[in-house]
Coordinates of C-alpha atoms in Angstrom, one line a residue:
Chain A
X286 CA 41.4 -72.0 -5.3
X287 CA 41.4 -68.4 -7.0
X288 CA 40.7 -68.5 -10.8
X289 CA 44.3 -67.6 -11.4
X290 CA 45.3 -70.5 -9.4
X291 CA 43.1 -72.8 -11.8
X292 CA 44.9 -71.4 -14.7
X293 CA 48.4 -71.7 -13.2
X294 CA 47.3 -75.2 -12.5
X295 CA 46.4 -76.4 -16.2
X296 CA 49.8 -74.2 -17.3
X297 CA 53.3 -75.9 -17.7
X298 CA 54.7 -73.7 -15.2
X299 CA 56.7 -74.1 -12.2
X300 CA 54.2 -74.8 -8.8
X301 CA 54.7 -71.4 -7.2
X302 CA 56.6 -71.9 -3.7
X303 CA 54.0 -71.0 -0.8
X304 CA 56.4 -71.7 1.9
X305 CA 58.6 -69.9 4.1
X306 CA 62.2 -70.4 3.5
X307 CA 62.6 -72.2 7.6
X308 CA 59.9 -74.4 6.5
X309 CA 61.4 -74.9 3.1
X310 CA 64.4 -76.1 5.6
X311 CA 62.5 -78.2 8.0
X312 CA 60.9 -80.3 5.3
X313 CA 64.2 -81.5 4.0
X314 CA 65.7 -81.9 7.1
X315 CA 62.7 -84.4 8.0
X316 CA 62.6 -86.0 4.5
X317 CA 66.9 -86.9 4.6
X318 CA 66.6 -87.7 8.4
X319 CA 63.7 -90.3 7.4
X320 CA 65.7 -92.0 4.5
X321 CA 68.9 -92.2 6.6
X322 CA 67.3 -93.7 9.5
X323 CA 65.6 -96.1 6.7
X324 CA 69.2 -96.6 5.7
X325 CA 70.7 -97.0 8.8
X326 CA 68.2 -99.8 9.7
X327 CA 68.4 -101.8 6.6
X328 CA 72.5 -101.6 6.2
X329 CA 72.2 -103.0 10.2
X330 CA 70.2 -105.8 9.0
X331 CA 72.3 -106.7 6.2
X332 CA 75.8 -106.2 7.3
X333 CA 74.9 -107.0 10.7
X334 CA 77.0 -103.6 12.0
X335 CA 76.4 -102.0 14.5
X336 CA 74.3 -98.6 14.7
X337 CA 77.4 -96.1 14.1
X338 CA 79.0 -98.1 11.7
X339 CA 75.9 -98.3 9.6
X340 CA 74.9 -94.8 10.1
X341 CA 78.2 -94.0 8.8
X342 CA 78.0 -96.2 5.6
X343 CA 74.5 -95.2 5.0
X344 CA 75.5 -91.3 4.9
X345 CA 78.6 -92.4 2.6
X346 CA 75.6 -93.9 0.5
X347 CA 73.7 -90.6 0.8
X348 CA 76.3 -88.2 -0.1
X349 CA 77.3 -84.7 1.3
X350 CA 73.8 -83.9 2.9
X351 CA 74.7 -80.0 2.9
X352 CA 74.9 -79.7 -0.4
X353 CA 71.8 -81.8 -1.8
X354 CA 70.3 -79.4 1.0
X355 CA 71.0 -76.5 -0.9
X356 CA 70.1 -77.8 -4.5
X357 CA 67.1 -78.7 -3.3
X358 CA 66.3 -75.1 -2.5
X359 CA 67.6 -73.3 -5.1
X360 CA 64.9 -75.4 -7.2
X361 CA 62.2 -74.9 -4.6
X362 CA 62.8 -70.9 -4.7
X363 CA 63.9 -70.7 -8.3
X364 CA 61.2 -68.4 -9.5
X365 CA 61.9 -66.2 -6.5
X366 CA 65.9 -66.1 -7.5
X367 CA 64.3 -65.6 -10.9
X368 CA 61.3 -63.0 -9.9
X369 CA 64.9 -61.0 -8.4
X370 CA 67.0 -61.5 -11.3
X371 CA 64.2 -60.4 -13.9
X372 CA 63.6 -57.5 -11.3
X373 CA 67.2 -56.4 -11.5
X374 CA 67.6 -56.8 -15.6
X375 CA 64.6 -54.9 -15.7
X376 CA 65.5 -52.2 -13.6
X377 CA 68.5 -52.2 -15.2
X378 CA 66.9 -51.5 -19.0
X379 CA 64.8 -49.6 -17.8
X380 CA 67.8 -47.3 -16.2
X381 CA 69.3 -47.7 -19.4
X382 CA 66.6 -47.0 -21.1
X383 CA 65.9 -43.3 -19.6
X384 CA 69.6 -42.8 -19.7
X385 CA 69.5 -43.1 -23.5
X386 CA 66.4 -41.3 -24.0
X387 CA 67.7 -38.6 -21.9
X388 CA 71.5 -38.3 -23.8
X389 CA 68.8 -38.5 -26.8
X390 CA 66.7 -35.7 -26.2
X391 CA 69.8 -33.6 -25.2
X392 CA 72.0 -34.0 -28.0
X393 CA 68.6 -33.9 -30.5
X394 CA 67.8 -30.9 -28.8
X395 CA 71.5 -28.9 -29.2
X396 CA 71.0 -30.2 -32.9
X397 CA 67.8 -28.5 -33.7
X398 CA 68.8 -25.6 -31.8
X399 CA 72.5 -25.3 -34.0
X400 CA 69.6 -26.3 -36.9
X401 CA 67.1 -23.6 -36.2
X402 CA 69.7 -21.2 -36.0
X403 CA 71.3 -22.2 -38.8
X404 CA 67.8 -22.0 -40.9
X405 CA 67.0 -18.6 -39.4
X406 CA 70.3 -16.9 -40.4
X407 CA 69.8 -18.3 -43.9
X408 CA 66.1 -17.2 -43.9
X409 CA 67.2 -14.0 -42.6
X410 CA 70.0 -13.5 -45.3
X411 CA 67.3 -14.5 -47.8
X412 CA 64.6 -11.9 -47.1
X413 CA 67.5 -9.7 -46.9
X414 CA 68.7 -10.3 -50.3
X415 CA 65.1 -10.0 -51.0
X416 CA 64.2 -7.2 -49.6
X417 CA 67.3 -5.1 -50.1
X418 CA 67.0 -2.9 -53.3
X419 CA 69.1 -2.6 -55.8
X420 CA 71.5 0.3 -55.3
X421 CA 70.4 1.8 -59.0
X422 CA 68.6 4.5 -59.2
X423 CA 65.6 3.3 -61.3
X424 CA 62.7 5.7 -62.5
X425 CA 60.3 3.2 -60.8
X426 CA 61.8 3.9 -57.4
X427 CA 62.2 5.6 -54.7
X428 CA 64.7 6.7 -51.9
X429 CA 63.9 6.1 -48.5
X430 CA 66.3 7.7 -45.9
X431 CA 66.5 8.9 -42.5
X432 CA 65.4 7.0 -39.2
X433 CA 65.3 3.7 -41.1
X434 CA 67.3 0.8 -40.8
X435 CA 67.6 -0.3 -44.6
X436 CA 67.6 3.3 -46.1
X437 CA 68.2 2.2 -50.1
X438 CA 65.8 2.7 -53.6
X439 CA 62.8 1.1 -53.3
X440 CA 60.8 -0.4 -56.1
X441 CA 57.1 1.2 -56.3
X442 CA 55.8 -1.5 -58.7
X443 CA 55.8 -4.4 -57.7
X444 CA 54.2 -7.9 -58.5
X445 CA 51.3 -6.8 -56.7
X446 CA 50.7 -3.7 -58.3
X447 CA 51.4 0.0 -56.7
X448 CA 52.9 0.0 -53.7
X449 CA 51.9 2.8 -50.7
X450 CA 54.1 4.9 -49.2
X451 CA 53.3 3.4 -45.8
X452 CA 54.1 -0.2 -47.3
X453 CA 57.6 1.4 -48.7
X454 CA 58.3 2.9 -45.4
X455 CA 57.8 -0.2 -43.5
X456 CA 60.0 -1.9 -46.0
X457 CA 62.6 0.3 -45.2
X458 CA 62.1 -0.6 -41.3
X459 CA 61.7 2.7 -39.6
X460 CA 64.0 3.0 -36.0
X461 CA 61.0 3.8 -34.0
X462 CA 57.6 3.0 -34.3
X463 CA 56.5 6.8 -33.8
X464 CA 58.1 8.4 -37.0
X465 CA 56.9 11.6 -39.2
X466 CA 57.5 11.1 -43.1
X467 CA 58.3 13.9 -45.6
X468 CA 58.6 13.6 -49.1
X469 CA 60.1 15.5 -51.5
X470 CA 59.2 15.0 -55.6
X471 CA 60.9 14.8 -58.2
X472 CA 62.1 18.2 -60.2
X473 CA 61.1 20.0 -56.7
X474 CA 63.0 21.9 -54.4
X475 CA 61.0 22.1 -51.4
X476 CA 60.0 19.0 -49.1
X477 CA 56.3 18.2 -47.9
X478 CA 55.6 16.8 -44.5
X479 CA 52.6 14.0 -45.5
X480 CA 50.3 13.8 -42.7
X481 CA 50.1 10.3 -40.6
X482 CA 46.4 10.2 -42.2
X483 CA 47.7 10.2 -45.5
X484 CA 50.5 8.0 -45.2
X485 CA 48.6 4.5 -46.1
X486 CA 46.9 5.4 -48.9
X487 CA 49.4 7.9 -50.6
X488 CA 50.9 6.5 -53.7
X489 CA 54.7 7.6 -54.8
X490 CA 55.4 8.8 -57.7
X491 CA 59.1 7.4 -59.3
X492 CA 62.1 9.3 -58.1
X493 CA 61.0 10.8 -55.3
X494 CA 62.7 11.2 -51.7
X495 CA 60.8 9.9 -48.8
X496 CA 62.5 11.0 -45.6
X497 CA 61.5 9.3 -42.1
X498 CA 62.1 10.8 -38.9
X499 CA 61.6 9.4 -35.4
X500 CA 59.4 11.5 -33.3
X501 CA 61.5 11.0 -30.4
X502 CA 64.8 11.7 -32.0
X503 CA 66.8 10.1 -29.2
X504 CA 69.0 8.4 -31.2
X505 CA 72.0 10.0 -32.0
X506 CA 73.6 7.3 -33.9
X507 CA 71.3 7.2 -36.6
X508 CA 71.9 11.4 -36.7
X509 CA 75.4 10.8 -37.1
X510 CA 75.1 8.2 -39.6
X511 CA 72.5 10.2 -41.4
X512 CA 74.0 13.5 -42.9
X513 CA 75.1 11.8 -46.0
X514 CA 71.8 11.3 -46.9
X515 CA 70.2 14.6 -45.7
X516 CA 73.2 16.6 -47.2
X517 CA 72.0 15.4 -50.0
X518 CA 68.6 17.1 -49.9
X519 CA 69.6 20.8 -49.3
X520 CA 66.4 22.0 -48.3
X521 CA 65.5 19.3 -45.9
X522 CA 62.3 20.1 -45.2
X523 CA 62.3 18.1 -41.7
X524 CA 64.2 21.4 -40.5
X525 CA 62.9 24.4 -41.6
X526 CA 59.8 25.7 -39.5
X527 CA 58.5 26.6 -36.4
X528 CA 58.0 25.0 -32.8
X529 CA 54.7 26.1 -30.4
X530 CA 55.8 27.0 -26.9
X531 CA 53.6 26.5 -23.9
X532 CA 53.6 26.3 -20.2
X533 CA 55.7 27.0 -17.1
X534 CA 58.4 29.1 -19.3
X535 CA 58.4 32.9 -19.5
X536 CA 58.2 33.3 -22.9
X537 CA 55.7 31.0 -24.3
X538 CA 55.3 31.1 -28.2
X539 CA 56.6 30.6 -31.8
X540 CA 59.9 29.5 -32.3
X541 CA 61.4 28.9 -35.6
X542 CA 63.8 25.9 -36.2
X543 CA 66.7 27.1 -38.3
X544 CA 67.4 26.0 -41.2
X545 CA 71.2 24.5 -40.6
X546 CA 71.7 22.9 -38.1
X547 CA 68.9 21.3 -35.1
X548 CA 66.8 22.4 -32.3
X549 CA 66.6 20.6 -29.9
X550 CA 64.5 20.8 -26.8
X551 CA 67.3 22.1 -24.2
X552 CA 68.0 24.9 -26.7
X553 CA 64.5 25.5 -27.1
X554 CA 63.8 26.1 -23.0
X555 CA 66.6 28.0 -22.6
X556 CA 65.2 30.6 -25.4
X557 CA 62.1 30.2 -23.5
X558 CA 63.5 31.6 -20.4
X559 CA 64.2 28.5 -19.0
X560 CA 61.5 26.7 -16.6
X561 CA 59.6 28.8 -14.1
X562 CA 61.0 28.3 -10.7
X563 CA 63.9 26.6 -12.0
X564 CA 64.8 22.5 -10.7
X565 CA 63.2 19.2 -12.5
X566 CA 60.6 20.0 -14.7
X567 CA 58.8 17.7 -17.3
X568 CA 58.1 18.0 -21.4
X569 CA 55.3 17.0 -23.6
X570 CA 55.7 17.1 -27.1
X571 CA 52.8 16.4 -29.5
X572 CA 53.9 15.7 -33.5
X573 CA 52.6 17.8 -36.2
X574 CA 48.8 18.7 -36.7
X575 CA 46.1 16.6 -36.1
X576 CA 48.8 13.9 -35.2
X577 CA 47.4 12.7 -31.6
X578 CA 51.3 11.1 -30.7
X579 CA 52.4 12.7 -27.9
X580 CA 55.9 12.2 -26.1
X581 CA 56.8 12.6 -22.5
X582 CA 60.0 13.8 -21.5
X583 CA 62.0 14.4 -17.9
X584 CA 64.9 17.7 -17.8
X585 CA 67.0 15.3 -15.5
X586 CA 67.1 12.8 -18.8
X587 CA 68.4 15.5 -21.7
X588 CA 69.3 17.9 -19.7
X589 CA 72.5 16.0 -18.4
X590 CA 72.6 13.8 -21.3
X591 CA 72.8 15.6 -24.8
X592 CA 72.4 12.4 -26.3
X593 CA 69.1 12.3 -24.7
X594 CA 68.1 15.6 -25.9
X595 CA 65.7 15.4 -29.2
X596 CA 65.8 17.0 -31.9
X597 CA 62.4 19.3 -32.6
X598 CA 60.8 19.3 -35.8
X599 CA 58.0 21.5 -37.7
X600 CA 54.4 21.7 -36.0
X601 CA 55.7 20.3 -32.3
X602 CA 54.1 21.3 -30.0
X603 CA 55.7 21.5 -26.4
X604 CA 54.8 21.6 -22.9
X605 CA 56.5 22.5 -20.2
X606 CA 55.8 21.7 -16.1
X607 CA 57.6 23.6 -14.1
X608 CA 59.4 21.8 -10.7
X609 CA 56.4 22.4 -8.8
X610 CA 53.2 21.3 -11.3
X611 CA 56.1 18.4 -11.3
X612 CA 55.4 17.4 -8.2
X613 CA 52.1 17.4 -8.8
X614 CA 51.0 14.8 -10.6
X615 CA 47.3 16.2 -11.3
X616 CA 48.6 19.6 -12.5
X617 CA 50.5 17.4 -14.8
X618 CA 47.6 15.3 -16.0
X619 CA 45.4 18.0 -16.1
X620 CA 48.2 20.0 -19.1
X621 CA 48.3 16.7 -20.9
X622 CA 44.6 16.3 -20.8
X623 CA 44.4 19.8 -22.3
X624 CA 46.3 18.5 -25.0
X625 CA 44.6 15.7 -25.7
X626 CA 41.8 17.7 -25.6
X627 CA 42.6 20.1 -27.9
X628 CA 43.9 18.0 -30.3
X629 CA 40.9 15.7 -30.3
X630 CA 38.4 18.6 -31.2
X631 CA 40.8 20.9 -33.5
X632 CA 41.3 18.3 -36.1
X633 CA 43.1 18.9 -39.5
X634 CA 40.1 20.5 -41.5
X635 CA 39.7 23.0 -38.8
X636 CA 43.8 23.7 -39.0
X637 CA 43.0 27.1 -40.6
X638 CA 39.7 27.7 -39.3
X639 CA 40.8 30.2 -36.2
X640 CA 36.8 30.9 -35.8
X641 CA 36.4 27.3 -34.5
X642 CA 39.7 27.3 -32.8
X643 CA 38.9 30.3 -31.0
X644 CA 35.3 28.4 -29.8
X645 CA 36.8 25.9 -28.7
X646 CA 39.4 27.6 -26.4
X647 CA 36.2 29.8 -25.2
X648 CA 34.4 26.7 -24.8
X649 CA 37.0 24.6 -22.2
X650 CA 37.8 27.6 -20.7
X651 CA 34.2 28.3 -19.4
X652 CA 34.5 24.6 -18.8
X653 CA 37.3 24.9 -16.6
X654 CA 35.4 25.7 -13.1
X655 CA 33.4 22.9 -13.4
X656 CA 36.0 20.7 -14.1
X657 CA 38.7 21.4 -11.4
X658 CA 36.4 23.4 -9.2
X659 CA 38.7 23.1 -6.2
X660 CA 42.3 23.5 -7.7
X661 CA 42.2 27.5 -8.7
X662 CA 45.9 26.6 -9.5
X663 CA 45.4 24.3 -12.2
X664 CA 42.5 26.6 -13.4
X665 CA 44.7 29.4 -13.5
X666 CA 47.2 27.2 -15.3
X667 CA 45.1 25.9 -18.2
X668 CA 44.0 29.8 -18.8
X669 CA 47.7 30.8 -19.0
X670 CA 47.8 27.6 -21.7
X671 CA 44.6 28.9 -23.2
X672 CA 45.9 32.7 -23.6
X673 CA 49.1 31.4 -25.2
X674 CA 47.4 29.5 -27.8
X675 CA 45.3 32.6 -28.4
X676 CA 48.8 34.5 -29.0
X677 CA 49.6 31.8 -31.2
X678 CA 46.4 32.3 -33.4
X679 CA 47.0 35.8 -33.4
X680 CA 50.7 35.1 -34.6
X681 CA 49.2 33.3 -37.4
X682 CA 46.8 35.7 -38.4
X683 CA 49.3 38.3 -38.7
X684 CA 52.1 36.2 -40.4
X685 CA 50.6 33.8 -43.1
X686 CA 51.7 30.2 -43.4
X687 CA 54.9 29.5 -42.8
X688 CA 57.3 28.1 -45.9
X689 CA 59.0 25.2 -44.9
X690 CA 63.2 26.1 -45.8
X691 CA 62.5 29.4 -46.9
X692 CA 64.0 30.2 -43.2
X693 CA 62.1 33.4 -42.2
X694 CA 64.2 36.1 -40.5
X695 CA 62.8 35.1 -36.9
X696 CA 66.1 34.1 -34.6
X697 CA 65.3 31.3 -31.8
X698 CA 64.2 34.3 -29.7
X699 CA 60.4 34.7 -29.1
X700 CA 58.8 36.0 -32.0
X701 CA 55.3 36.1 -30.4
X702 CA 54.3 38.0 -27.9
X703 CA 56.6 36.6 -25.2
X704 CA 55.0 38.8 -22.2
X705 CA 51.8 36.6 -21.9
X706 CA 53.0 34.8 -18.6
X707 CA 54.8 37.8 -17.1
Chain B
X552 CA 85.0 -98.1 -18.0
X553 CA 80.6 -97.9 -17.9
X554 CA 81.1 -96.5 -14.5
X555 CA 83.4 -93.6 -15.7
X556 CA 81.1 -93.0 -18.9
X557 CA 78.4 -92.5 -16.6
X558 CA 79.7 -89.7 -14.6
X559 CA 80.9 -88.1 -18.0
X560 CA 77.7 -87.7 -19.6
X561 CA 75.9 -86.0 -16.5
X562 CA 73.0 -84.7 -18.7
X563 CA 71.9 -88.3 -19.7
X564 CA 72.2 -89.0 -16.7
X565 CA 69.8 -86.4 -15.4
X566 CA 67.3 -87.3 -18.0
X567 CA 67.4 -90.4 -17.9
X568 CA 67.1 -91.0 -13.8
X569 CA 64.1 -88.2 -14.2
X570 CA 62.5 -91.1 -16.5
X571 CA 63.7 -93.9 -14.1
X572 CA 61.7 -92.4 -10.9
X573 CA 58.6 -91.6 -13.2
X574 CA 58.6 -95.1 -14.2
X575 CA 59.7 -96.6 -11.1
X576 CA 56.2 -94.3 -9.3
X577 CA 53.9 -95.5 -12.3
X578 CA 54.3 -98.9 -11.3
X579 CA 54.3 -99.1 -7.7
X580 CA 51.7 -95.6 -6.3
X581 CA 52.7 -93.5 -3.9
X582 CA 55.8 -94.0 -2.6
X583 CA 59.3 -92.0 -0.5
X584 CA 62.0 -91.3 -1.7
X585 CA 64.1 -94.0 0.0
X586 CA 61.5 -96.8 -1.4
X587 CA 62.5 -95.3 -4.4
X588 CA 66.3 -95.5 -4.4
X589 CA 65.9 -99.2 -3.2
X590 CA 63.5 -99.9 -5.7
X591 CA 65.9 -98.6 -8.4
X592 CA 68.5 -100.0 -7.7
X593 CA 66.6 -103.7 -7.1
X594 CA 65.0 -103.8 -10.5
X595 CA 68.2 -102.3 -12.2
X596 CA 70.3 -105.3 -10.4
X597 CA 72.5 -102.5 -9.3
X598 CA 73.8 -101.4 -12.0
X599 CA 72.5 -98.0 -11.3
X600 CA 74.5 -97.2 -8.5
X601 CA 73.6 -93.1 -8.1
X602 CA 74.1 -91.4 -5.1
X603 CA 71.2 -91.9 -2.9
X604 CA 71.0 -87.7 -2.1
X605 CA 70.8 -86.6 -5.9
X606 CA 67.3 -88.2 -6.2
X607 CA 65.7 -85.4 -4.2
X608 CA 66.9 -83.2 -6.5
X609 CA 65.0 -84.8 -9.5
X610 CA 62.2 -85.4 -7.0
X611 CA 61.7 -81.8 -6.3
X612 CA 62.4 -80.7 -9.8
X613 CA 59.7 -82.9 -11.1
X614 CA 57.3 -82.3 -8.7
X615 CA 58.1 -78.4 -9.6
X616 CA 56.9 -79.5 -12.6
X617 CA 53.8 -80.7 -11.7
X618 CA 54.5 -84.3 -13.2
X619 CA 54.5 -85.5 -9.1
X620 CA 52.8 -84.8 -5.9
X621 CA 53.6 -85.5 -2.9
X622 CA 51.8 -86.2 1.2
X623 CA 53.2 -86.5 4.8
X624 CA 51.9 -89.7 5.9
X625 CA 53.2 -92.5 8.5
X626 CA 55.4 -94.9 7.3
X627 CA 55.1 -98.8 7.4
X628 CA 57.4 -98.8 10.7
X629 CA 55.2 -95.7 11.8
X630 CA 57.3 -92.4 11.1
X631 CA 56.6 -89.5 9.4
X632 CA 57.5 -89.8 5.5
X633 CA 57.0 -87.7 2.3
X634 CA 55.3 -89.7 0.0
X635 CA 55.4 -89.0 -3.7
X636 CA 52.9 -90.1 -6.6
X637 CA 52.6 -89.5 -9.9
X638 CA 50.2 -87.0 -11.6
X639 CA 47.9 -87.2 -15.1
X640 CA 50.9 -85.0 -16.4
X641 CA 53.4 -87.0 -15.3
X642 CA 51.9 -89.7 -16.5
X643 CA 52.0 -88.3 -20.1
X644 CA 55.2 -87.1 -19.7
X645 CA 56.3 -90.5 -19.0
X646 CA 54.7 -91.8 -22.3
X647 CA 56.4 -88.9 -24.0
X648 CA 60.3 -89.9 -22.7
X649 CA 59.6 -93.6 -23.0
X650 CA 58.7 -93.3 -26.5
X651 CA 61.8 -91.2 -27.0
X652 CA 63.8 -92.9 -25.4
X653 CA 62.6 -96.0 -27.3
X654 CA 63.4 -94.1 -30.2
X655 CA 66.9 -93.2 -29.3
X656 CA 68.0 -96.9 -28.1
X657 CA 66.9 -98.3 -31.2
X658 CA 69.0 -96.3 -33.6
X659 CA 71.5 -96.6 -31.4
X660 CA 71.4 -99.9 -31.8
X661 CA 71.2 -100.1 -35.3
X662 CA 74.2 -98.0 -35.7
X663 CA 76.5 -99.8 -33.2
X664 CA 75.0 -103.1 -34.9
X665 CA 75.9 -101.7 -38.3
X666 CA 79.5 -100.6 -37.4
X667 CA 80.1 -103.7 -36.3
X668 CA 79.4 -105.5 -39.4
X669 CA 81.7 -102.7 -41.1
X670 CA 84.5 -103.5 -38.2
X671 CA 84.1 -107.2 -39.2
X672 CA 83.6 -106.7 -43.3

């Protein structure tokens, strides 16, 4: 005997059933065949009947055999009918059970989504509200326009004490991540491109006009919603200036951006002389000085699709690869790498310093054998890049800074010496 | 009249015949089933004429509940039988009814004996 058979034993509970349901059987029939033959017997002695009569009278006595048959084994299996029954129930709740759980999780689940939206939106409207600044012009604002989302006067004291022009700029939620910022003062007529080093720490003064432009200038939807805003500013000084041409183009140089109306990068190329070799060729465009940004562009993109076709602005400089240094994806690399190079060593306190600039062209030009010392075509390349930026210095030299809107006489032809690649 | 009462009030009857065999093993060991039904109805001076087949029901349901147990064994005319006896437990549990039952009878009893001093006041 197992403990739990001990315990069961000492427990009010039904004996469990150990036998088989034919032996169940066999055990009654024995037991009723016993006490009808006991039956049989004593009704003969008493009656003095013969064996059929008596066996009949003692099965009356008995009653329907069958029947006490089967009560006696529904009691001898009732904890197995039962075991089955609590089985089913329980399977049954338990059905129920993840039915309702799972009708409970959906419909709590749509709810919080129809909630969460619901709280977003409002949260959204609120920092909206919050954010949005009053249409007044106040003396302690200032206007942020251009490639922004929420162009509007913004407050530049605030709780927190004087607020950056990088923080009001954010605020304003610029289009594209890469963006240039101009500012124009109060009581000024000209704009001032700030430089992206300046940007953070630069604190506005009231009343003045910060203008943010994407670098990419793709978007010709915020263009077309912008000119109410820009046409406010005569002298936009986004516009005015000139644009650095190098690369596979016959007439690398200085191109001035006029000051009505855009340039755009199409226009540009074609003043150029169009790409060497004509086909596919590829653009890079670095921002203004001492900005590292640079953008890569394909002709098949804004040549076919004007919308696709940015706008230039002061200071870009831009790089063209012909169809053939296309295919090539070094000769490519190696005019970006340039670039970058460039633009890492000539940074913006040697802008004027022509001296240094001039070392430094002497310097990776000497470089240049060691550094592709098989390819004489992408050597040959990088000194054509090198001689134009030399014509550039030399176009600066002779022609001093150039004023921002005060739209020199230069047309969009070449104004440097365009022969350099010819 | 007593006869028809009888099969009216089936779960008295139940009860009571559980008692009935309970009693009936406490006095006389281990008996079968058809020792039983004789025995009952000798004593009882057949008055308690139950169908012989519904005592294995209350055999089995008892035994279920551990107030019986039971052995094959030969018989006194030499055939196999199921004998049943009475266990500690159903010993007690035959103290328990009895003393109920006791109970029950006697305020009974009283109130029949009562209405029928109303009946006659």
């Amino acid at each position: 005997m197992t403990w739990i058979q001990a315990i069961q034993s000492k427990l009010p509970l039904p004996r469990p059933e150990h036998r088989s349901n034919q032996e169940i059987e066999d055990d009654l029939d024995a037991e009723f065949a016993f006490h009808l033959e006991q039956s049989t017997r004593d009704v003969m002695n008493e009656r003095g009947l013969v064996r059929e009569d008596a066996s009949d009278v003692a099965r009356a006595r008995f009653g329907d055999v069958e029947s006490i048959k089967k009560r006696c084994k529904r009691i001898a299996l009732e904890e197995r009918i039962m075991l089955q029954r609590v089985n089913f129930v329980m399977m049954l709740i338990v059905a129920l059970l993840v039915i309702g759980l799972g009708i409970q999780v959906l419909v709590t689940q749509r709810y919080n989504t129809l909630a969460l939206q619901a709280i977003t939106a409002d949260l959204a409207r609120m920092k909206f509200e919050a954010q949005t600044p009053s249409t007044a012009n106040s003396t302690a604002s200032v206007l942020v326009q251009g490639d922004v989302h929420k162009p509007g006067w913004y407050p530049i004291i605030t709780r927190d004490g004087a607020t950056f022009l990088k923080d009001l700029v954010e605020r304003a939620e610029p289009t594209e991540a890469s963006h240039s910022v101009s500012i124009r003062l109060p009581n000024q007529e000209l704009g001032i491109i700030v430089p992206d080093a300046e940007i953070p720490s630069r604190v506005m003064q009231p009343g003045a006009i910060v203008n943010v432009k994407s670098r990419s200038r793709l978007s010709k939807s915020n263009s077309a919603e912008k000119p109410a805003a820009t046409d406010s500013l005569p002298n936009a000084p986004a516009r005015a200036g000139f644009v650095y041409v190098d690369g596979d183009v016959p007439r690398p140089g200085v191109y001035n951006i006029p000051s009505v109306g855009q340039l755009t990068l199409r226009r540009l190329i074609a003043a150029a002389g169009g790409p060497k070799g004509g086909g596919d060729y590829g653009v890079l465009i670095s921002g203004i000085e001492n900005n590292k940004n640079i953008t890569r562009f394909e002709s098949k993109h804004f040549t076919q699709d004007s919308d696709q076709d940015p706008d230039l602005l002061p200071e870009d400089r831009i790089l063209i690869t012909s169809a053939a240094s296309k295919l090539d994806r070094a000769r490519a690399d190696a005019l970006y790498d340039f670039v970058k190079q460039l633009m890492s060593q000539v940074s913006a306190e040697h802008a004027g310093d022509h001296a240094y600039i001039r070392g430094v062209l002497d310097k990776m030009e000497a470089e240049l054998p060691t550094k592709y010392p098989n390819n004489p075509d992408l050597q040959g390349l990088i000194k054509e890049m090198i001689a134009g930026r030399r014509k550039i210095l030399e176009y600066d030299e002779r022609i001093p800074a150039p004023a921002p809107g005060t739209a020199p006489a230069t047309s969009q032809a070449p104004t440097g010496a365009g022969a350099t690649a010819e | 009249m007593a006869d028809t009462q009888k099969t009216q009030s089936p779960e008295l009857l139940q009860g009571t015949l559980d008692m009935l065999i309970l009693k009936t093993l406490a006095g006389a060991g281990a008996q079968h089933g058809y020792a039983i039904v004789r025995r009952l109805r000798q004593v009882s001076e057949d008055v308690l004429q139950v169908e012989e087949g519904s005592l294995y029901p209350a055999l089995h349901r008892l035994e279920k509940r551990g107030y019986l147990d039971h052995e094959w064994r030969a018989s006194e005319n030499n055939r196999r039988a199921k004998y049943y006896r009475l266990t500690p437990r159903g010993r007690a549990q035959l103290r328990t009814e009895t003393a109920a039952w006791e109970k029950l009878a006697g305020a009974i009893d009283k109130v029949l004996s009562s209405n029928a001093v109303g009946a006659s006041a």
